Amino acid sequence: MENAKYVKEYSESSFWDKIKNFAKKAGCELIEKSVMLYYVAKDDETPASAKALIFGALGYFISPIDLIPDITPVIGFGDDLAVLTATIATVIASIKEEHKQKAKEQMKKWC
């Protein structure tokens, strides 16, 4: 994935719009991972390199152009889930319990 390309796609308002519009369609697992990464990226203690990777992944998630279009039934969000999962594996050292808890709390409202 060309990370820099998708960093430009990221904006906080676009992220929350995508979450709101596609929460049910995308599924709880995908949404929880993306929200958790959002909280990791917003943490002042998260290294800049991890933030750049996260914003690239979230930019890919909200981008209207990706490998498999999100409107494709069943598999449309599979590539997004793969990108978010790979990003989590890469930045795992920056993920705190508080990030996970905030995401879980947010998910109680949606799933």
Short mmCIF file of N, CA and C in Angstrom, two decimals:
data_model
loop_
_atom_site.label_atom_id
_atom_site.label_comp_id
_atom_site.label_asym_id
_atom_site.label_seq_id
_atom_site.Cartn_x
_atom_site.Cartn_y
_atom_site.Cartn_z
N MET A 1 0.85 -1.18 0.00
CA MET A 1 0.00 0.00 0.00
C MET A 1 0.89 1.24 0.00
N GLU A 2 0.55 2.18 -0.83
CA GLU A 2 1.25 3.46 -0.86
C GLU A 2 0.71 4.32 0.27
N ASN A 3 1.38 4.30 1.40
CA ASN A 3 0.89 4.97 2.59
C ASN A 3 0.70 6.47 2.40
N ALA A 4 1.66 7.14 1.81
CA ALA A 4 1.60 8.60 1.66
C ALA A 4 0.38 9.02 0.84
N LYS A 5 0.04 8.24 -0.14
CA LYS A 5 -1.12 8.54 -0.99
C LYS A 5 -2.39 8.60 -0.15
N TYR A 6 -2.54 7.68 0.77
CA TYR A 6 -3.76 7.60 1.55
C TYR A 6 -3.76 8.52 2.76
N VAL A 7 -2.58 8.92 3.22
CA VAL A 7 -2.52 9.91 4.30
C VAL A 7 -3.25 11.18 3.85
N LYS A 8 -3.10 11.54 2.58
CA LYS A 8 -3.75 12.71 2.02
C LYS A 8 -5.28 12.56 2.00
N GLU A 9 -5.75 11.32 1.94
CA GLU A 9 -7.19 11.04 1.91
C GLU A 9 -7.84 11.22 3.28
N TYR A 10 -7.01 11.14 4.34
CA TYR A 10 -7.56 11.16 5.70
C TYR A 10 -7.96 12.56 6.14
N SER A 11 -9.12 12.63 6.72
CA SER A 11 -9.54 13.82 7.47
C SER A 11 -10.46 13.31 8.57
N GLU A 12 -10.46 14.00 9.68
CA GLU A 12 -11.26 13.56 10.81
C GLU A 12 -12.75 13.51 10.45
N SER A 13 -13.24 14.53 9.75
CA SER A 13 -14.66 14.56 9.40
C SER A 13 -15.01 13.43 8.42
N SER A 14 -14.13 13.15 7.45
CA SER A 14 -14.38 12.06 6.51
C SER A 14 -14.39 10.71 7.22
N PHE A 15 -13.49 10.57 8.20
CA PHE A 15 -13.42 9.33 8.97
C PHE A 15 -14.75 9.08 9.68
N TRP A 16 -15.23 10.07 10.43
CA TRP A 16 -16.47 9.89 11.19
C TRP A 16 -17.68 9.74 10.26
N ASP A 17 -17.68 10.42 9.12
CA ASP A 17 -18.76 10.26 8.15
C ASP A 17 -18.81 8.82 7.64
N LYS A 18 -17.66 8.27 7.30
CA LYS A 18 -17.59 6.89 6.80
C LYS A 18 -18.07 5.93 7.88
N ILE A 19 -17.63 6.14 9.10
CA ILE A 19 -18.04 5.28 10.20
C ILE A 19 -19.57 5.30 10.35
N LYS A 20 -20.13 6.48 10.36
CA LYS A 20 -21.59 6.62 10.54
C LYS A 20 -22.36 6.01 9.38
N ASN A 21 -21.89 6.23 8.17
CA ASN A 21 -22.61 5.77 6.99
C ASN A 21 -22.47 4.28 6.70
N PHE A 22 -21.37 3.68 7.15
CA PHE A 22 -21.11 2.29 6.80
C PHE A 22 -20.99 1.36 7.99
N ALA A 23 -21.31 1.81 9.18
CA ALA A 23 -21.11 0.99 10.39
C ALA A 23 -21.80 -0.37 10.28
N LYS A 24 -23.05 -0.38 9.93
CA LYS A 24 -23.78 -1.65 9.86
C LYS A 24 -23.30 -2.50 8.69
N LYS A 25 -23.05 -1.86 7.58
CA LYS A 25 -22.63 -2.57 6.38
C LYS A 25 -21.21 -3.15 6.53
N ALA A 26 -20.32 -2.38 7.14
CA ALA A 26 -18.92 -2.80 7.27
C ALA A 26 -18.74 -3.86 8.34
N GLY A 27 -19.56 -3.82 9.36
CA GLY A 27 -19.46 -4.79 10.43
C GLY A 27 -18.71 -4.23 11.63
N CYS A 28 -19.05 -4.76 12.77
CA CYS A 28 -18.51 -4.25 14.03
C CYS A 28 -16.99 -4.41 14.15
N GLU A 29 -16.46 -5.53 13.67
CA GLU A 29 -15.02 -5.77 13.80
C GLU A 29 -14.22 -4.70 13.07
N LEU A 30 -14.59 -4.41 11.85
CA LEU A 30 -13.89 -3.40 11.06
C LEU A 30 -14.01 -2.02 11.71
N ILE A 31 -15.20 -1.68 12.14
CA ILE A 31 -15.41 -0.37 12.74
C ILE A 31 -14.64 -0.24 14.05
N GLU A 32 -14.66 -1.29 14.87
CA GLU A 32 -13.93 -1.22 16.15
C GLU A 32 -12.43 -1.05 15.92
N LYS A 33 -11.87 -1.77 14.95
CA LYS A 33 -10.44 -1.64 14.65
C LYS A 33 -10.12 -0.22 14.18
N SER A 34 -10.97 0.34 13.34
CA SER A 34 -10.69 1.68 12.82
C SER A 34 -10.82 2.72 13.92
N VAL A 35 -11.81 2.58 14.79
CA VAL A 35 -11.98 3.54 15.89
C VAL A 35 -10.82 3.43 16.89
N MET A 36 -10.39 2.20 17.17
CA MET A 36 -9.25 2.03 18.07
C MET A 36 -8.00 2.70 17.48
N LEU A 37 -7.75 2.49 16.19
CA LEU A 37 -6.60 3.12 15.56
C LEU A 37 -6.72 4.64 15.59
N TYR A 38 -7.92 5.14 15.44
CA TYR A 38 -8.14 6.58 15.54
C TYR A 38 -7.67 7.09 16.90
N TYR A 39 -8.06 6.40 17.96
CA TYR A 39 -7.66 6.82 19.30
C TYR A 39 -6.15 6.69 19.52
N VAL A 40 -5.54 5.68 18.94
CA VAL A 40 -4.08 5.55 19.03
C VAL A 40 -3.42 6.74 18.35
N ALA A 41 -3.92 7.10 17.17
CA ALA A 41 -3.33 8.21 16.41
C ALA A 41 -3.52 9.55 17.11
N LYS A 42 -4.59 9.72 17.85
CA LYS A 42 -4.86 10.98 18.54
C LYS A 42 -4.07 11.13 19.84
N ASP A 43 -3.44 10.05 20.29
CA ASP A 43 -2.67 10.06 21.54
C ASP A 43 -1.34 10.78 21.31
N ASP A 44 -1.06 11.77 22.15
CA ASP A 44 0.19 12.54 22.02
C ASP A 44 1.44 11.69 22.21
N GLU A 45 1.31 10.57 22.89
CA GLU A 45 2.47 9.70 23.14
C GLU A 45 2.76 8.73 22.00
N THR A 46 1.87 8.64 21.04
CA THR A 46 2.09 7.76 19.89
C THR A 46 3.17 8.36 18.99
N PRO A 47 4.19 7.57 18.64
CA PRO A 47 5.26 8.09 17.78
C PRO A 47 4.73 8.56 16.41
N ALA A 48 5.39 9.54 15.86
CA ALA A 48 4.98 10.12 14.57
C ALA A 48 4.95 9.06 13.47
N SER A 49 5.88 8.13 13.48
CA SER A 49 5.90 7.10 12.45
C SER A 49 4.67 6.21 12.53
N ALA A 50 4.23 5.89 13.74
CA ALA A 50 3.02 5.08 13.91
C ALA A 50 1.80 5.87 13.48
N LYS A 51 1.77 7.16 13.83
CA LYS A 51 0.64 8.01 13.43
C LYS A 51 0.53 8.08 11.91
N ALA A 52 1.65 8.23 11.23
CA ALA A 52 1.64 8.30 9.77
C ALA A 52 1.08 7.01 9.17
N LEU A 53 1.49 5.88 9.71
CA LEU A 53 0.99 4.60 9.23
C LEU A 53 -0.51 4.47 9.49
N ILE A 54 -0.94 4.87 10.67
CA ILE A 54 -2.36 4.80 11.02
C ILE A 54 -3.19 5.71 10.12
N PHE A 55 -2.73 6.95 9.95
CA PHE A 55 -3.49 7.87 9.10
C PHE A 55 -3.54 7.37 7.65
N GLY A 56 -2.49 6.70 7.21
CA GLY A 56 -2.51 6.09 5.88
C GLY A 56 -3.57 5.00 5.79
N ALA A 57 -3.64 4.14 6.82
CA ALA A 57 -4.62 3.06 6.84
C ALA A 57 -6.04 3.61 6.94
N LEU A 58 -6.24 4.61 7.78
CA LEU A 58 -7.57 5.21 7.91
C LEU A 58 -7.94 5.97 6.63
N GLY A 59 -6.95 6.57 5.99
CA GLY A 59 -7.19 7.22 4.70
C GLY A 59 -7.62 6.22 3.65
N TYR A 60 -7.00 5.04 3.66
CA TYR A 60 -7.39 3.96 2.74
C TYR A 60 -8.83 3.53 3.03
N PHE A 61 -9.15 3.41 4.31
CA PHE A 61 -10.50 3.00 4.71
C PHE A 61 -11.56 3.99 4.22
N ILE A 62 -11.28 5.27 4.32
CA ILE A 62 -12.31 6.25 3.94
C ILE A 62 -12.24 6.65 2.46
N SER A 63 -11.17 6.25 1.79
CA SER A 63 -11.03 6.58 0.38
C SER A 63 -12.12 5.90 -0.46
N PRO A 64 -12.69 6.64 -1.39
CA PRO A 64 -13.69 6.02 -2.26
C PRO A 64 -13.06 5.07 -3.28
N ILE A 65 -11.75 5.15 -3.43
CA ILE A 65 -11.04 4.31 -4.39
C ILE A 65 -10.14 3.35 -3.61
N ASP A 66 -10.45 2.07 -3.67
CA ASP A 66 -9.57 1.09 -3.07
C ASP A 66 -9.61 -0.19 -3.89
N LEU A 67 -8.87 -1.19 -3.45
CA LEU A 67 -8.71 -2.42 -4.20
C LEU A 67 -10.04 -3.08 -4.55
N ILE A 68 -10.88 -3.24 -3.55
CA ILE A 68 -12.20 -3.84 -3.75
C ILE A 68 -13.22 -2.79 -3.32
N PRO A 69 -14.05 -2.31 -4.23
CA PRO A 69 -15.01 -1.26 -3.87
C PRO A 69 -15.90 -1.68 -2.70
N ASP A 70 -16.14 -0.75 -1.77
CA ASP A 70 -16.92 -1.04 -0.57
C ASP A 70 -18.37 -1.39 -0.87
N ILE A 71 -18.83 -1.05 -2.06
CA ILE A 71 -20.22 -1.38 -2.41
C ILE A 71 -20.36 -2.83 -2.89
N THR A 72 -19.24 -3.54 -3.08
CA THR A 72 -19.26 -4.93 -3.50
C THR A 72 -19.80 -5.78 -2.34
N PRO A 73 -20.90 -6.50 -2.56
CA PRO A 73 -21.47 -7.30 -1.47
C PRO A 73 -20.48 -8.30 -0.89
N VAL A 74 -20.55 -8.51 0.37
CA VAL A 74 -19.81 -9.48 1.17
C VAL A 74 -18.32 -9.17 1.29
N ILE A 75 -17.61 -9.01 0.19
CA ILE A 75 -16.15 -8.84 0.27
C ILE A 75 -15.68 -7.40 0.15
N GLY A 76 -16.59 -6.47 0.00
CA GLY A 76 -16.23 -5.08 -0.25
C GLY A 76 -15.34 -4.44 0.80
N PHE A 77 -15.48 -4.86 2.05
CA PHE A 77 -14.68 -4.29 3.11
C PHE A 77 -13.51 -5.20 3.51
N GLY A 78 -13.34 -6.31 2.81
CA GLY A 78 -12.27 -7.26 3.15
C GLY A 78 -10.88 -6.66 3.04
N ASP A 79 -10.66 -5.86 2.02
CA ASP A 79 -9.35 -5.24 1.86
C ASP A 79 -9.11 -4.20 2.96
N ASP A 80 -10.18 -3.49 3.34
CA ASP A 80 -10.05 -2.50 4.41
C ASP A 80 -9.68 -3.20 5.73
N LEU A 81 -10.34 -4.31 6.00
CA LEU A 81 -10.05 -5.07 7.22
C LEU A 81 -8.61 -5.57 7.21
N ALA A 82 -8.14 -6.03 6.07
CA ALA A 82 -6.76 -6.52 5.96
C ALA A 82 -5.76 -5.40 6.23
N VAL A 83 -6.01 -4.23 5.67
CA VAL A 83 -5.11 -3.08 5.88
C VAL A 83 -5.11 -2.67 7.35
N LEU A 84 -6.29 -2.59 7.96
CA LEU A 84 -6.37 -2.18 9.37
C LEU A 84 -5.70 -3.22 10.27
N THR A 85 -5.91 -4.50 9.98
CA THR A 85 -5.30 -5.57 10.78
C THR A 85 -3.77 -5.53 10.67
N ALA A 86 -3.26 -5.33 9.47
CA ALA A 86 -1.81 -5.22 9.28
C ALA A 86 -1.24 -4.00 10.00
N THR A 87 -1.99 -2.92 9.98
CA THR A 87 -1.55 -1.70 10.67
C THR A 87 -1.50 -1.94 12.17
N ILE A 88 -2.52 -2.59 12.70
CA ILE A 88 -2.53 -2.90 14.13
C ILE A 88 -1.32 -3.75 14.50
N ALA A 89 -1.03 -4.75 13.69
CA ALA A 89 0.13 -5.61 13.96
C ALA A 89 1.43 -4.81 13.95
N THR A 90 1.50 -3.80 13.11
CA THR A 90 2.72 -2.99 12.99
C THR A 90 2.87 -2.00 14.13
N VAL A 91 1.76 -1.44 14.61
CA VAL A 91 1.83 -0.41 15.65
C VAL A 91 1.42 -0.93 17.02
N ILE A 92 1.39 -2.23 17.19
CA ILE A 92 0.89 -2.86 18.41
C ILE A 92 1.54 -2.29 19.68
N ALA A 93 2.79 -1.92 19.60
CA ALA A 93 3.49 -1.38 20.78
C ALA A 93 2.90 -0.03 21.22
N SER A 94 2.22 0.65 20.34
CA SER A 94 1.63 1.95 20.67
C SER A 94 0.18 1.86 21.16
N ILE A 95 -0.39 0.68 21.06
CA ILE A 95 -1.79 0.50 21.45
C ILE A 95 -1.88 0.28 22.95
N LYS A 96 -2.61 1.17 23.61
CA LYS A 96 -2.79 1.09 25.06
C LYS A 96 -4.17 0.53 25.37
N GLU A 97 -4.31 0.05 26.58
CA GLU A 97 -5.61 -0.46 27.02
C GLU A 97 -6.68 0.62 26.93
N GLU A 98 -6.31 1.87 27.20
CA GLU A 98 -7.30 2.96 27.14
C GLU A 98 -7.84 3.16 25.72
N HIS A 99 -7.01 2.91 24.70
CA HIS A 99 -7.46 3.01 23.30
C HIS A 99 -8.51 1.93 23.02
N LYS A 100 -8.22 0.73 23.51
CA LYS A 100 -9.15 -0.38 23.31
C LYS A 100 -10.48 -0.10 24.03
N GLN A 101 -10.39 0.41 25.24
CA GLN A 101 -11.59 0.69 26.02
C GLN A 101 -12.44 1.79 25.38
N LYS A 102 -11.80 2.84 24.89
CA LYS A 102 -12.54 3.92 24.24
C LYS A 102 -13.28 3.38 23.01
N ALA A 103 -12.60 2.53 22.25
CA ALA A 103 -13.23 1.94 21.06
C ALA A 103 -14.41 1.06 21.46
N LYS A 104 -14.24 0.26 22.50
CA LYS A 104 -15.33 -0.61 22.97
C LYS A 104 -16.53 0.22 23.43
N GLU A 105 -16.26 1.30 24.13
CA GLU A 105 -17.34 2.19 24.58
C GLU A 105 -18.08 2.78 23.39
N GLN A 106 -17.35 3.20 22.40
CA GLN A 106 -17.96 3.77 21.19
C GLN A 106 -18.80 2.71 20.49
N MET A 107 -18.30 1.48 20.46
CA MET A 107 -19.00 0.39 19.77
C MET A 107 -20.32 0.05 20.44
N LYS A 108 -20.43 0.26 21.74
CA LYS A 108 -21.69 -0.01 22.44
C LYS A 108 -22.82 0.83 21.86
N LYS A 109 -22.48 1.98 21.29
CA LYS A 109 -23.50 2.87 20.71
C LYS A 109 -23.94 2.39 19.32
N TRP A 110 -23.06 1.62 18.65
CA TRP A 110 -23.32 1.28 17.25
C TRP A 110 -23.64 -0.19 16.99
N CYS A 111 -23.14 -1.07 17.82
CA CYS A 111 -23.32 -2.52 17.53
C CYS A 111 -24.09 -3.21 18.64
#
